[in-house]
Short mmCIF file of C-alpha atoms and ligand atoms in Angstrom, two decimals:
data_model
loop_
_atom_site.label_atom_id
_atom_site.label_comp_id
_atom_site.label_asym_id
_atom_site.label_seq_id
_atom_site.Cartn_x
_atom_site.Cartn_y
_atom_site.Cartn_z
CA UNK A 92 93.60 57.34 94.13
CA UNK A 93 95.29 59.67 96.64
CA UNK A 94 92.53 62.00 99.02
CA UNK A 95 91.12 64.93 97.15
CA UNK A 96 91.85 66.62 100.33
CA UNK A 97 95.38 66.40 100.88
CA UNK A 98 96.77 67.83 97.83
CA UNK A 99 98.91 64.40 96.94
CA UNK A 100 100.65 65.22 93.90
CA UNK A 101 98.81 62.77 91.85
CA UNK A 102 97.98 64.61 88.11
CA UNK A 103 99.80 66.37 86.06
CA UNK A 104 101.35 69.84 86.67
CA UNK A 105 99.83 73.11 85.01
CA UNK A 106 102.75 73.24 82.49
CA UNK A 107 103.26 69.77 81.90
CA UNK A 108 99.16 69.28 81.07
CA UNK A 109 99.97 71.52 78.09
CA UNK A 110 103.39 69.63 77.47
CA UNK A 111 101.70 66.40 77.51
CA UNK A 112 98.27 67.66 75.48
CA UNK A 113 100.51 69.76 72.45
CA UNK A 114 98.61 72.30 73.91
CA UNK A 115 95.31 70.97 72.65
CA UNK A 116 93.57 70.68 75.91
CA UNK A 117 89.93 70.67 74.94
CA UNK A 118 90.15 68.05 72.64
CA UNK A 119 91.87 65.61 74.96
CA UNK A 120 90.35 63.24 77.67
CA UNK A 121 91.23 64.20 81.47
CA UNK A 122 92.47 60.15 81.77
CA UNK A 123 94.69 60.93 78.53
CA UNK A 124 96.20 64.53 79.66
CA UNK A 125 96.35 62.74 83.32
CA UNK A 126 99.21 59.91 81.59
CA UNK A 127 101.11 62.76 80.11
CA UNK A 128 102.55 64.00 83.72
CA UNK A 129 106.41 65.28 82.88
CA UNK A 130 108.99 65.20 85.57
CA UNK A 131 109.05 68.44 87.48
CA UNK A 132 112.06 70.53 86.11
CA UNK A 133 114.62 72.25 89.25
CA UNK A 134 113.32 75.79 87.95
CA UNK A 135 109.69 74.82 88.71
CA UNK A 136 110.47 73.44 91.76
CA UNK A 137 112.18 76.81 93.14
CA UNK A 138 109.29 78.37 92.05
CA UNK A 139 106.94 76.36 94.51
CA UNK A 140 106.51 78.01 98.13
CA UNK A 141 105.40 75.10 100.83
CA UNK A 142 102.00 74.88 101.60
CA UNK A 143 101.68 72.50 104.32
CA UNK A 144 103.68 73.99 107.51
CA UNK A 145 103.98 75.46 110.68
CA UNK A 146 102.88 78.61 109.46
CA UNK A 147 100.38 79.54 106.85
CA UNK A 148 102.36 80.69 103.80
CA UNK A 149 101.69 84.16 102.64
CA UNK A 150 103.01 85.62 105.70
CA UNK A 151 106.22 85.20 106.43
CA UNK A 152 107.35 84.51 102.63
CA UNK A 153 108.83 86.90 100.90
CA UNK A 154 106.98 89.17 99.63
CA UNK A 155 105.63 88.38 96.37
CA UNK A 156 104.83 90.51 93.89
CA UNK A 157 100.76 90.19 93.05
CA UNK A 158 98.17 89.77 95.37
CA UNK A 159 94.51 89.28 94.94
CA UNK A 160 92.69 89.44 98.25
CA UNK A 161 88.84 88.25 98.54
CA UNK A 162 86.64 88.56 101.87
CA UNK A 163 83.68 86.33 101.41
CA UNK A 164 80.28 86.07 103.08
CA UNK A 165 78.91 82.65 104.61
CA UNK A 166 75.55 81.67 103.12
CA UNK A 167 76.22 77.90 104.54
CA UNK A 168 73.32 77.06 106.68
CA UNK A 169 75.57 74.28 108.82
CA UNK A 170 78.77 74.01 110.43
CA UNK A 171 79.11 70.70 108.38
CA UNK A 172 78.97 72.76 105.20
CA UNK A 173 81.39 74.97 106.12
CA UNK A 174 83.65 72.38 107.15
CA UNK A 175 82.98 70.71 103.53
CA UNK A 176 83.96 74.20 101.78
CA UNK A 177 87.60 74.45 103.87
CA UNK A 178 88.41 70.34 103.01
CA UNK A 179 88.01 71.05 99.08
CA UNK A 180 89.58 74.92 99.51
CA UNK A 181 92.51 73.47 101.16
CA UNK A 182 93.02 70.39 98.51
CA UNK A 183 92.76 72.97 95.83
CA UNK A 184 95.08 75.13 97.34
CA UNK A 185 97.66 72.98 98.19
CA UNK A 186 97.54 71.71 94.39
CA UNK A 187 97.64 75.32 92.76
CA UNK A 188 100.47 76.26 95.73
CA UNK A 189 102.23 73.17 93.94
CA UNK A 190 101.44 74.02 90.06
CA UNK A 191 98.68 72.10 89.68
CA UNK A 192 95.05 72.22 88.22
CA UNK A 193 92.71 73.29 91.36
CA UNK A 194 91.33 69.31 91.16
CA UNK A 195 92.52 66.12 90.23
CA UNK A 196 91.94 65.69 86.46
CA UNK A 197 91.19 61.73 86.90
CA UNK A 198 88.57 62.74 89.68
CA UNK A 199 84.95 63.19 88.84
CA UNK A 200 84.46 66.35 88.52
CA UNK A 201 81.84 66.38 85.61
CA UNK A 202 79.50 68.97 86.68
CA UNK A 203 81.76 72.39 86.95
CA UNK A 204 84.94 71.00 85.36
CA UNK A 205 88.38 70.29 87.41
CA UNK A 206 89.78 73.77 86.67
CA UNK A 207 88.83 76.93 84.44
CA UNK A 208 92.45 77.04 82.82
CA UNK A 209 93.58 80.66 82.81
CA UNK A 210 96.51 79.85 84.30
CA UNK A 211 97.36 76.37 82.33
CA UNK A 212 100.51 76.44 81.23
CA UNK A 213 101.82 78.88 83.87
CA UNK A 214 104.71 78.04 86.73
CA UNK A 215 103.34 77.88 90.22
CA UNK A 216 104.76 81.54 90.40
CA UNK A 217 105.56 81.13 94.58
CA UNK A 218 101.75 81.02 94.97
CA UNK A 219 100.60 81.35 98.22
CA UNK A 220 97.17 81.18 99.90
CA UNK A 221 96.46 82.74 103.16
CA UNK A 222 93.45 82.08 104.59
CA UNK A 223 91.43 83.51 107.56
CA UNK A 224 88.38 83.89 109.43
CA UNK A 225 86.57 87.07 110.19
CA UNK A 226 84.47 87.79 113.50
CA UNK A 227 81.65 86.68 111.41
CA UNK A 228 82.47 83.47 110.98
CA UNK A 229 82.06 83.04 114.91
CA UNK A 230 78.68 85.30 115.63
CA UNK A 231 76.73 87.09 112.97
CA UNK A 232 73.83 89.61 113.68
CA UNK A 233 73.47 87.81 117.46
CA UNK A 234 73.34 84.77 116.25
CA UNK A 235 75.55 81.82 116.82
CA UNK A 236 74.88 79.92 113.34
CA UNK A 237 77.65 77.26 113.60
CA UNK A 238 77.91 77.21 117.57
CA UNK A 239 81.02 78.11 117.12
CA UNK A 240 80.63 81.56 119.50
CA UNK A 241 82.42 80.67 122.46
CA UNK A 242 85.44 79.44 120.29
CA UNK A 243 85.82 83.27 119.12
CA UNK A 244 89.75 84.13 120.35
CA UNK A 245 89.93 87.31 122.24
CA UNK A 246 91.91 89.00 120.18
CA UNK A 247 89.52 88.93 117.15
CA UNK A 248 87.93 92.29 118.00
CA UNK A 249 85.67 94.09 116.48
CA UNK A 250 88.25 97.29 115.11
CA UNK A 251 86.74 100.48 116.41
CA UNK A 252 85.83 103.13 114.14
CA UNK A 253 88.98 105.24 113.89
CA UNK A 254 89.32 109.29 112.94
CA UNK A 255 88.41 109.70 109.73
CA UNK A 256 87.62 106.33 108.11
CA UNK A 257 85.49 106.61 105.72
CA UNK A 258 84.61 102.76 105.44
CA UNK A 259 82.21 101.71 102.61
CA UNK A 260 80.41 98.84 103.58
CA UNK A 261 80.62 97.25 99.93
CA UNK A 262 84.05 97.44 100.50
CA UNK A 263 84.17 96.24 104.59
CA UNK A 264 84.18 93.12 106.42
CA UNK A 265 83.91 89.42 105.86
CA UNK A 266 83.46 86.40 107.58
CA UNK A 267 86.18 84.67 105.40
CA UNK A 268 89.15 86.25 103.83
CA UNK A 269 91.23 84.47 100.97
CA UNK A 270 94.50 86.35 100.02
CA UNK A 271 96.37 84.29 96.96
CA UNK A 272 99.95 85.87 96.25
CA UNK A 273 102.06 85.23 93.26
CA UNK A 274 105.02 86.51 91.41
CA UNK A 275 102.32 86.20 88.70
CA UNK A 276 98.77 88.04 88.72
CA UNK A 277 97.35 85.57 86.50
CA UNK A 278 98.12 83.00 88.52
CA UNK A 279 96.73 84.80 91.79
CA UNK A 280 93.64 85.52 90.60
CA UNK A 281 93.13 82.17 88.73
CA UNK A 282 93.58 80.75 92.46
CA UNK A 283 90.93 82.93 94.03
CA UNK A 284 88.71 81.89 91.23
CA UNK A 285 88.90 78.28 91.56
CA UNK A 286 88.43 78.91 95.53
CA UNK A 287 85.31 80.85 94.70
CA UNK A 288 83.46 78.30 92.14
CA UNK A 289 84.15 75.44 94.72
CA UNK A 290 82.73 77.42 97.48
CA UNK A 291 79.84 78.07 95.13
CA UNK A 292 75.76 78.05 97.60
CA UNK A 293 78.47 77.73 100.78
CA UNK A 294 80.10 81.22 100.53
CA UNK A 295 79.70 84.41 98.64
CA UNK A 296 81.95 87.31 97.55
CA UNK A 297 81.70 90.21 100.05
CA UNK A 298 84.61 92.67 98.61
CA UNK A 299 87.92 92.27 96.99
CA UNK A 300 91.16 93.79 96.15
CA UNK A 301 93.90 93.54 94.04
CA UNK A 302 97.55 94.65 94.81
CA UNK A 303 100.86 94.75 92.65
CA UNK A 304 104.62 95.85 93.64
CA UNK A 305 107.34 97.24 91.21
CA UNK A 306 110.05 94.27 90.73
CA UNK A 307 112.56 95.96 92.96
CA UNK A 308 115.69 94.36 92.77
CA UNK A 309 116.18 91.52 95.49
CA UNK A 310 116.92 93.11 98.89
CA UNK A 311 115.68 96.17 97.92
CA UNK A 312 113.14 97.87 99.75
CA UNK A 313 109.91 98.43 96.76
CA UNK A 314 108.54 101.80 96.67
CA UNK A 315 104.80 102.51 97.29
CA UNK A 316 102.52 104.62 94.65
CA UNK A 317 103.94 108.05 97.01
CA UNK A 318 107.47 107.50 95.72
CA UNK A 319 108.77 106.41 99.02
CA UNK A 320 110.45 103.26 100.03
CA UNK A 321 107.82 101.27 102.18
CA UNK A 322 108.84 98.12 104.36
CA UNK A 323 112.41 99.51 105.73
CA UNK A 324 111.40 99.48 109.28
CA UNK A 325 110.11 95.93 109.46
CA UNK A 326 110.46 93.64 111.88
CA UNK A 327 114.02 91.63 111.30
CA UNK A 328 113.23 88.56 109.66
CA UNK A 329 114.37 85.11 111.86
CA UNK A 330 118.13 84.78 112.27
CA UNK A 331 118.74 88.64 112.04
CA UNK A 332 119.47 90.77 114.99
CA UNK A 333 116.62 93.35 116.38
CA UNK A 334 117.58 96.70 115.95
CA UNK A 335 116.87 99.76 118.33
CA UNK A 336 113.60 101.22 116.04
CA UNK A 337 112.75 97.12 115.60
CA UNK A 338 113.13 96.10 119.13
CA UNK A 339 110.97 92.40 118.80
CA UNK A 340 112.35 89.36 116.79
CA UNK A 341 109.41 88.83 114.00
CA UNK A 342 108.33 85.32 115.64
CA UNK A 343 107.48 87.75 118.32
CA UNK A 344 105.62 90.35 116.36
CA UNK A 345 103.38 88.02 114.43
CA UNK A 346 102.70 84.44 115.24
CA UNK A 347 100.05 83.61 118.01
CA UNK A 348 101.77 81.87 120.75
CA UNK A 349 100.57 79.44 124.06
CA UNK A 350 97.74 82.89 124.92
CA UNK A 351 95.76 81.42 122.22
CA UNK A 352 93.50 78.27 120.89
CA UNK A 353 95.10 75.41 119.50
CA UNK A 354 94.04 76.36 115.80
CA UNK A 355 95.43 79.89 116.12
CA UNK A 356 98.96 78.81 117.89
CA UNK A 357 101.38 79.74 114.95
CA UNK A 358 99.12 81.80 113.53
CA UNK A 359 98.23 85.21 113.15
CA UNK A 360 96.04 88.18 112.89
CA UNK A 361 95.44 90.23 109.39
CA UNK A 362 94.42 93.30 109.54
CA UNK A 363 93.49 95.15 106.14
CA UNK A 364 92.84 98.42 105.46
CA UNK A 365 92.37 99.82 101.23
CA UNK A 366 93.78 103.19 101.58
CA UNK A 367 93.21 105.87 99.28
CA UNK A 368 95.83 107.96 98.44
CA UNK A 369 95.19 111.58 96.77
CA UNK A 370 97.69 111.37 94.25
CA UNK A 371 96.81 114.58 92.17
CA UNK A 372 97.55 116.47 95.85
CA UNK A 373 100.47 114.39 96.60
CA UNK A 374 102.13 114.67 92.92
CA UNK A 375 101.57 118.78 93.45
CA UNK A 376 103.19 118.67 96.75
CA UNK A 377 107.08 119.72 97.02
CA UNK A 378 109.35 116.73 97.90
CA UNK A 379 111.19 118.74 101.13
CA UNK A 380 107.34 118.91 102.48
CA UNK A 381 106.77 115.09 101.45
CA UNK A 382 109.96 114.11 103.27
CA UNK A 383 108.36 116.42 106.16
CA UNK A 384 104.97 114.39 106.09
CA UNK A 385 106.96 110.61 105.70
CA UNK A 386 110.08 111.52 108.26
CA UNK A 387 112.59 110.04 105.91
CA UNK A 388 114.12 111.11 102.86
CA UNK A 389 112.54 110.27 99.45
CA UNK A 390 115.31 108.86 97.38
CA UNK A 391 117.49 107.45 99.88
CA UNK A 392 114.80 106.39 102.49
CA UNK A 393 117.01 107.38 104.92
CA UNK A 394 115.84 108.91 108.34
CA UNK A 395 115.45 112.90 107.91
CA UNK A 396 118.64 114.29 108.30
CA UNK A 397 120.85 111.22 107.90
CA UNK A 398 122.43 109.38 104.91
CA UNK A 399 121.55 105.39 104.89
CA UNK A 400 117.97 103.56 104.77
CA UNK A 401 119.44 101.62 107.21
CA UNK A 402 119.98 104.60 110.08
CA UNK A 403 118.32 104.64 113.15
CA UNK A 404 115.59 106.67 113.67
CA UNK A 405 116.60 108.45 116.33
CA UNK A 406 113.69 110.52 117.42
CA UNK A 407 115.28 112.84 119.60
CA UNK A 408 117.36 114.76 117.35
CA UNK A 409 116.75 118.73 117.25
CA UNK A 410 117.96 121.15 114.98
CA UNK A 411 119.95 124.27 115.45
CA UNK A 412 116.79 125.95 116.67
CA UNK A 413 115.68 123.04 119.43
CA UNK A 414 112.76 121.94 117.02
CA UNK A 415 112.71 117.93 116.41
CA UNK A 416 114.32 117.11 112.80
CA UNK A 417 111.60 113.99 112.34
CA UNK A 418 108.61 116.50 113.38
CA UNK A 419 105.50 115.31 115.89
CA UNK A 420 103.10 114.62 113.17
CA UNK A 421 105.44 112.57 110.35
CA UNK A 422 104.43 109.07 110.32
CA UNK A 423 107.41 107.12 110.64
CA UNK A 424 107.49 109.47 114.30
CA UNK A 425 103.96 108.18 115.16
CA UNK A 426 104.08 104.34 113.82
CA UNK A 427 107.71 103.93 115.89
CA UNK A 428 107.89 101.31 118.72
CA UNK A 429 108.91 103.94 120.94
CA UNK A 430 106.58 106.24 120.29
CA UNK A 431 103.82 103.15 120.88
CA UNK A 432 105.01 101.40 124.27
CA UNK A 433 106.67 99.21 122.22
CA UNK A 434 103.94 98.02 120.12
CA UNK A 435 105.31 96.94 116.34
CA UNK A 436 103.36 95.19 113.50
CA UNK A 437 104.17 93.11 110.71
CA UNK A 438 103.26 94.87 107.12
CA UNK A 439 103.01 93.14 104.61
CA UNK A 440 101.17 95.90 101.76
CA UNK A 441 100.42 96.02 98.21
CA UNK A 442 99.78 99.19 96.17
CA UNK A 443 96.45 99.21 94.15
CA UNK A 444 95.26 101.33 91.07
CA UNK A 445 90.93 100.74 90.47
CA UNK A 446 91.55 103.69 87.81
CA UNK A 447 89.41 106.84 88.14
CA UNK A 448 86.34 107.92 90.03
CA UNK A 449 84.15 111.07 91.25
CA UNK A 450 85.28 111.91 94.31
CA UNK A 451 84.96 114.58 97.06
CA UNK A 452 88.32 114.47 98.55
CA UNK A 453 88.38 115.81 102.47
CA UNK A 454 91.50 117.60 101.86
CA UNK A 455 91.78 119.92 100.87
CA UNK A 456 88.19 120.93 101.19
CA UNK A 457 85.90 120.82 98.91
CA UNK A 458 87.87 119.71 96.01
CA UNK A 459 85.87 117.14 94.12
CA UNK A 460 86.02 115.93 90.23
CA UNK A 461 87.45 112.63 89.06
CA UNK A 462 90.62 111.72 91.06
CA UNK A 463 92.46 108.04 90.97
CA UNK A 464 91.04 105.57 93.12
CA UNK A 465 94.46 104.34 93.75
CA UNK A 466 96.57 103.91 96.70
CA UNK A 467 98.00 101.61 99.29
CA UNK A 468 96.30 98.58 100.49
CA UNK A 469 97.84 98.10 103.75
CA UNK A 470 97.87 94.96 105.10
CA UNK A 471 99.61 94.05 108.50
CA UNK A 472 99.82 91.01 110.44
CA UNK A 473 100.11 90.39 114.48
CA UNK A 474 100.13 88.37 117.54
CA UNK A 475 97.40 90.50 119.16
CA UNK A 476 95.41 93.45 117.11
CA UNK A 477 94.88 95.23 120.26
CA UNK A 478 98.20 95.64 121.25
CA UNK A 479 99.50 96.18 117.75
CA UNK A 480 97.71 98.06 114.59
CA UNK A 481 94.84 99.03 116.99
CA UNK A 482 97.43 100.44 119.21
CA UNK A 483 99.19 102.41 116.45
CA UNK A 484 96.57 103.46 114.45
CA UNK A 485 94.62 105.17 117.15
CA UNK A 486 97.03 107.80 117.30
CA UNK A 487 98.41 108.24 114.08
CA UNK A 488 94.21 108.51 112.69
CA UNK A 489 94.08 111.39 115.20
CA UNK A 490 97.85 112.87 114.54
CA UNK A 491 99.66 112.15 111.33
CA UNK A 492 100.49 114.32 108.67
CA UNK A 493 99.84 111.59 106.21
CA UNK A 494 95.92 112.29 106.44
CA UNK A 495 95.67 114.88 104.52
CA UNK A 496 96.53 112.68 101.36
CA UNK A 497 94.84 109.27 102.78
CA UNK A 498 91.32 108.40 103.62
CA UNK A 499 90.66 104.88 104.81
CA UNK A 500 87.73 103.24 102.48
CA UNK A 501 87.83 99.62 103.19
CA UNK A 502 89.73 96.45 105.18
CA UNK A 503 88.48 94.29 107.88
CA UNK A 504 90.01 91.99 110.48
CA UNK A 505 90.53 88.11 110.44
CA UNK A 506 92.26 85.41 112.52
CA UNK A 507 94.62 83.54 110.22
CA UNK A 508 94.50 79.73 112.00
CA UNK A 509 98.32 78.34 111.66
CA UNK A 510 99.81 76.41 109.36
CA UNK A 511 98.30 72.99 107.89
CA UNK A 512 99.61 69.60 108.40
CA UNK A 513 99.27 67.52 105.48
CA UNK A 514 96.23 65.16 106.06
CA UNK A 515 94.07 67.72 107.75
CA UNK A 516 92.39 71.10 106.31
CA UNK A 517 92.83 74.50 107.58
CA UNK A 518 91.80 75.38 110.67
CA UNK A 519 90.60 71.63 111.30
CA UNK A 520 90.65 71.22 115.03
CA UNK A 521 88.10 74.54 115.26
CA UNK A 522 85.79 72.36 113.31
CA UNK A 523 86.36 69.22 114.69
CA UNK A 524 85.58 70.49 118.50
C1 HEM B 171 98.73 105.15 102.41
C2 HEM B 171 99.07 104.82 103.62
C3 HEM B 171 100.47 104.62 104.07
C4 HEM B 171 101.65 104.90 103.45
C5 HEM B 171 101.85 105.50 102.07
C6 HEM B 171 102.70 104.50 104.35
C7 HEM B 171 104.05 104.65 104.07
C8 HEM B 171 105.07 104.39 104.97
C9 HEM B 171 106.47 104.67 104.73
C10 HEM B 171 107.03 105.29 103.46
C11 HEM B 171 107.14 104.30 105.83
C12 HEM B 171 108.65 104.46 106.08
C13 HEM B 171 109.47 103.30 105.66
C14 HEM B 171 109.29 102.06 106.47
O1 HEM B 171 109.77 101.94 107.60
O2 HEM B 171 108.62 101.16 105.96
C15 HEM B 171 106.18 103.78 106.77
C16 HEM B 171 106.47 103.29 108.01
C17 HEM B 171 105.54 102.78 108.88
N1 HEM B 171 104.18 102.74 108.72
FE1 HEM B 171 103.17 103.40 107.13
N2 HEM B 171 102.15 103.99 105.48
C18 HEM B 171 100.80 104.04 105.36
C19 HEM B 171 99.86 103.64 106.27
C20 HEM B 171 100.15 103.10 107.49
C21 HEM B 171 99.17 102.66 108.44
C22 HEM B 171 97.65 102.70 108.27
C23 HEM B 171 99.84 102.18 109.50
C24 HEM B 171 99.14 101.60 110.71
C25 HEM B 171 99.59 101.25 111.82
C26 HEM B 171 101.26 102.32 109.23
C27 HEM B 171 102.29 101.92 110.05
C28 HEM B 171 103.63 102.14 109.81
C29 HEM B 171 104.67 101.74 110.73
C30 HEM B 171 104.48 100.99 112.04
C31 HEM B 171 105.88 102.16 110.16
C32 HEM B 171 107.29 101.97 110.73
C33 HEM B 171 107.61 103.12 111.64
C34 HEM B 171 108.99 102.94 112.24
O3 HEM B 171 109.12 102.19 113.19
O4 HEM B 171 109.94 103.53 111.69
N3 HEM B 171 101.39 102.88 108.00
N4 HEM B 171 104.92 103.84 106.22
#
């Protein structure tokens, strides 16, 4: 029998454990379903994204188009323990990456089942799972609970509290964060499910999230819940040339390099942030102001004052009258490279919708009553936080004309470890030292 831990392909696929059952799964024997493995079609295969790599996946894959994102606490009392939770997270995960069951159907799994089955029957939908470790995970409430202290990288900071955050702490933190993407929100959440009942007396649910796209065609920029295109200024992805508003190659942007441990080299830093959005305000706002506010044009997502997505930026433009034609507070102005010493992020972000709640919004003032709790939950990845979204956002809290519409209720901050090699489990050499 092939390790538990490794992920070896060993049982049958989701689809084909329906295929070979004739869909009667509860009435059939795990040994009998486990015989009935199909061969894996050429569709299902291009719908697999790797999970053993260089990298973590989830990152640098294209963007797909569910997320559900969980932050757990650590109620493991041992180092071991949580050692033992990442081995059977990171079998699991490579077998649901792969189309899988979360377990190995001929493996004795008596007590909790090998997998709760809401997604049997489903492709692997280019499932990805991203995991990553929050400054909790190193120190919590002074003490050092796995001895793991000194092994906290420098660049895990604590974020400082920015202008106007509004962070709840039901909705803040973690020592662990799991982030499953798929094409398929079924099959994302299914994965952070099956994470969550194997991590069950080792780890418990702090916050989560979840996030959707619209299925823009491919190589189209999707459009966030404000209307506008959201992702155009990126950094280039490998192989394509840097451009003068995207100045770093991505490599550069977002994987961890020789200036960190071992277990972080090729690896990055996450940092979330659930971002409510006023829509009521925004919907009653006129589109020449929301251009104003963004610093591109709505339909086109063009620069202000220019015709292609594509255009530079080109920040010191002035109209007839000398004033700047992307103004001092629009946000593209504030979140440029230029405007940051260079500084540039990775974002990777989702919108969300958690339908309606009372709210007192802080602008404009005083307006409260039931309002969406819907918005955009901004996730961004890094080399170094400090010289990237803490570097950014410091301003833009104080400066951008975006604020009026957002208020920042949630996120946190966690070192993603780099990729896995097959035989080991995430982040193994932290554990192992
Ligand atoms: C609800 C919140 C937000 C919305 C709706 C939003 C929307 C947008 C849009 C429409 C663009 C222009 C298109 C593009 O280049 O992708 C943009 C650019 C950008 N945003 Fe945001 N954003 C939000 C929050 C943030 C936050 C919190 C940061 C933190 C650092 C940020 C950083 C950036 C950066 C760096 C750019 C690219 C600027 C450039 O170089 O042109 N955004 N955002």
């Amino acid at each position: 029998m092939s390790c538990p831990f490794t992920g070896t392909r060993t049982g049958p696929t989701r689809r084909g454990l329906l295929v070979g059952a004739g869909g009667a799964l509860a009435s059939a024997g795990a040994a009998s379903l486990a015989r009935a493995a199909p061969p894996v079609s050429q569709g299902e295969a291009e719908l697999r994204e790797p999970f053993f790599g260089v990298h973590q996946g989830g990152i640098a894959t294209p963007q797909q188009t569910h997320t559900y994102f969980a932050a757990f606490d650590l109620l493991a009392k041992a180092r071991d323990e949580v050692a033992t939770m990442l081995q059977l997270w990171t079998g699991a995960a490579a077998r649901m990456s792969a189309g899988d069951t979360a377990r190995d159907l001929g493996q004795d799994v008596s007590v909790e089942g090998p997998d709760g089955g809401s997604a049997l029957g489903l492709m692997p939908s280019r499932l990805t799972i991203t995991f990553g470790f929050g400054p909790g995970l190193f120190s919590k409430d002074g003490s050092d609970r796995y001895g793991l202290a000194s092994k906290r990288p420098a660049a895990l900071v604590d974020l400082p509290k920015f202008n106007g955050d509004h962070l709840e702490p039901g909705l803040t933190g973690g020592d662990i964060s799991v982030q499953a993407c798929a094409d398929d929100p079924v099959v994302a959440f299914h994965a952070v499910r099956e994470l969550a009942r194997l991590s069950y007396g080792a780890a418990q649910f702090r916050w989560a999230e979840a996030g959707f796209l619209p299925q823009a065609p491919k190589d189209e920029t999707p459009r966030n819940l404000m209307g506008f295109k959201d992702g155009t200024n990126n950094p280039r992805r490998a192989g394509t040339a840097p451009t003068p508003d995207s100045p770093k190659s991505f490599d550069a942007v977002v994987w961890v390099g020789d200036e960190g441990p071992d277990w972080m080299r090729g690896g990055s830093y996450l940092v979330a942030r659930r971002i409510r959005i006023s829509l009521e305000h925004w919907d009653r706002s006129e589109i020449d102001f929301q251009e104003q506010v963004i610093g591109r044009h709505k339909y086109s997502g063009a620069p202000i004052g220019k015709t292609d997505e594509r255009d530079s930026l080109d920040l010191d433009r002035v109209d007839g009258d000398g004033n700047p034609l992307i103004a001092d507070t629009a946000h593209v102005r504030l979140g440029a490279a230029a405007t940051n010493g260079g500084a540039q992020i990775f974002r990777r972000p989702y919108s969300y919708n958690d339908g309606v709640r009372f709210t007192a919004e802080r602008w404009p003032p005083w307006r409260q009553g039931m309002m969406y709790d819907a918005g955009l939950f901004f996730l961004c990845y890094q080399r170094d936080p400090r010289d990237g979204f803490i570097k950014i956002y410091e301003n833009m809290a104080k400066l951008d004309a975006l604020n009026q519409f957002t208020t920042h209720t949630g996120g946190g901050i966690f070192a993603c470890p780099g990729g896995i090699r097959e035989g080991e489990f995430v982040a193994q050499r932290l554990f192992s030292t």
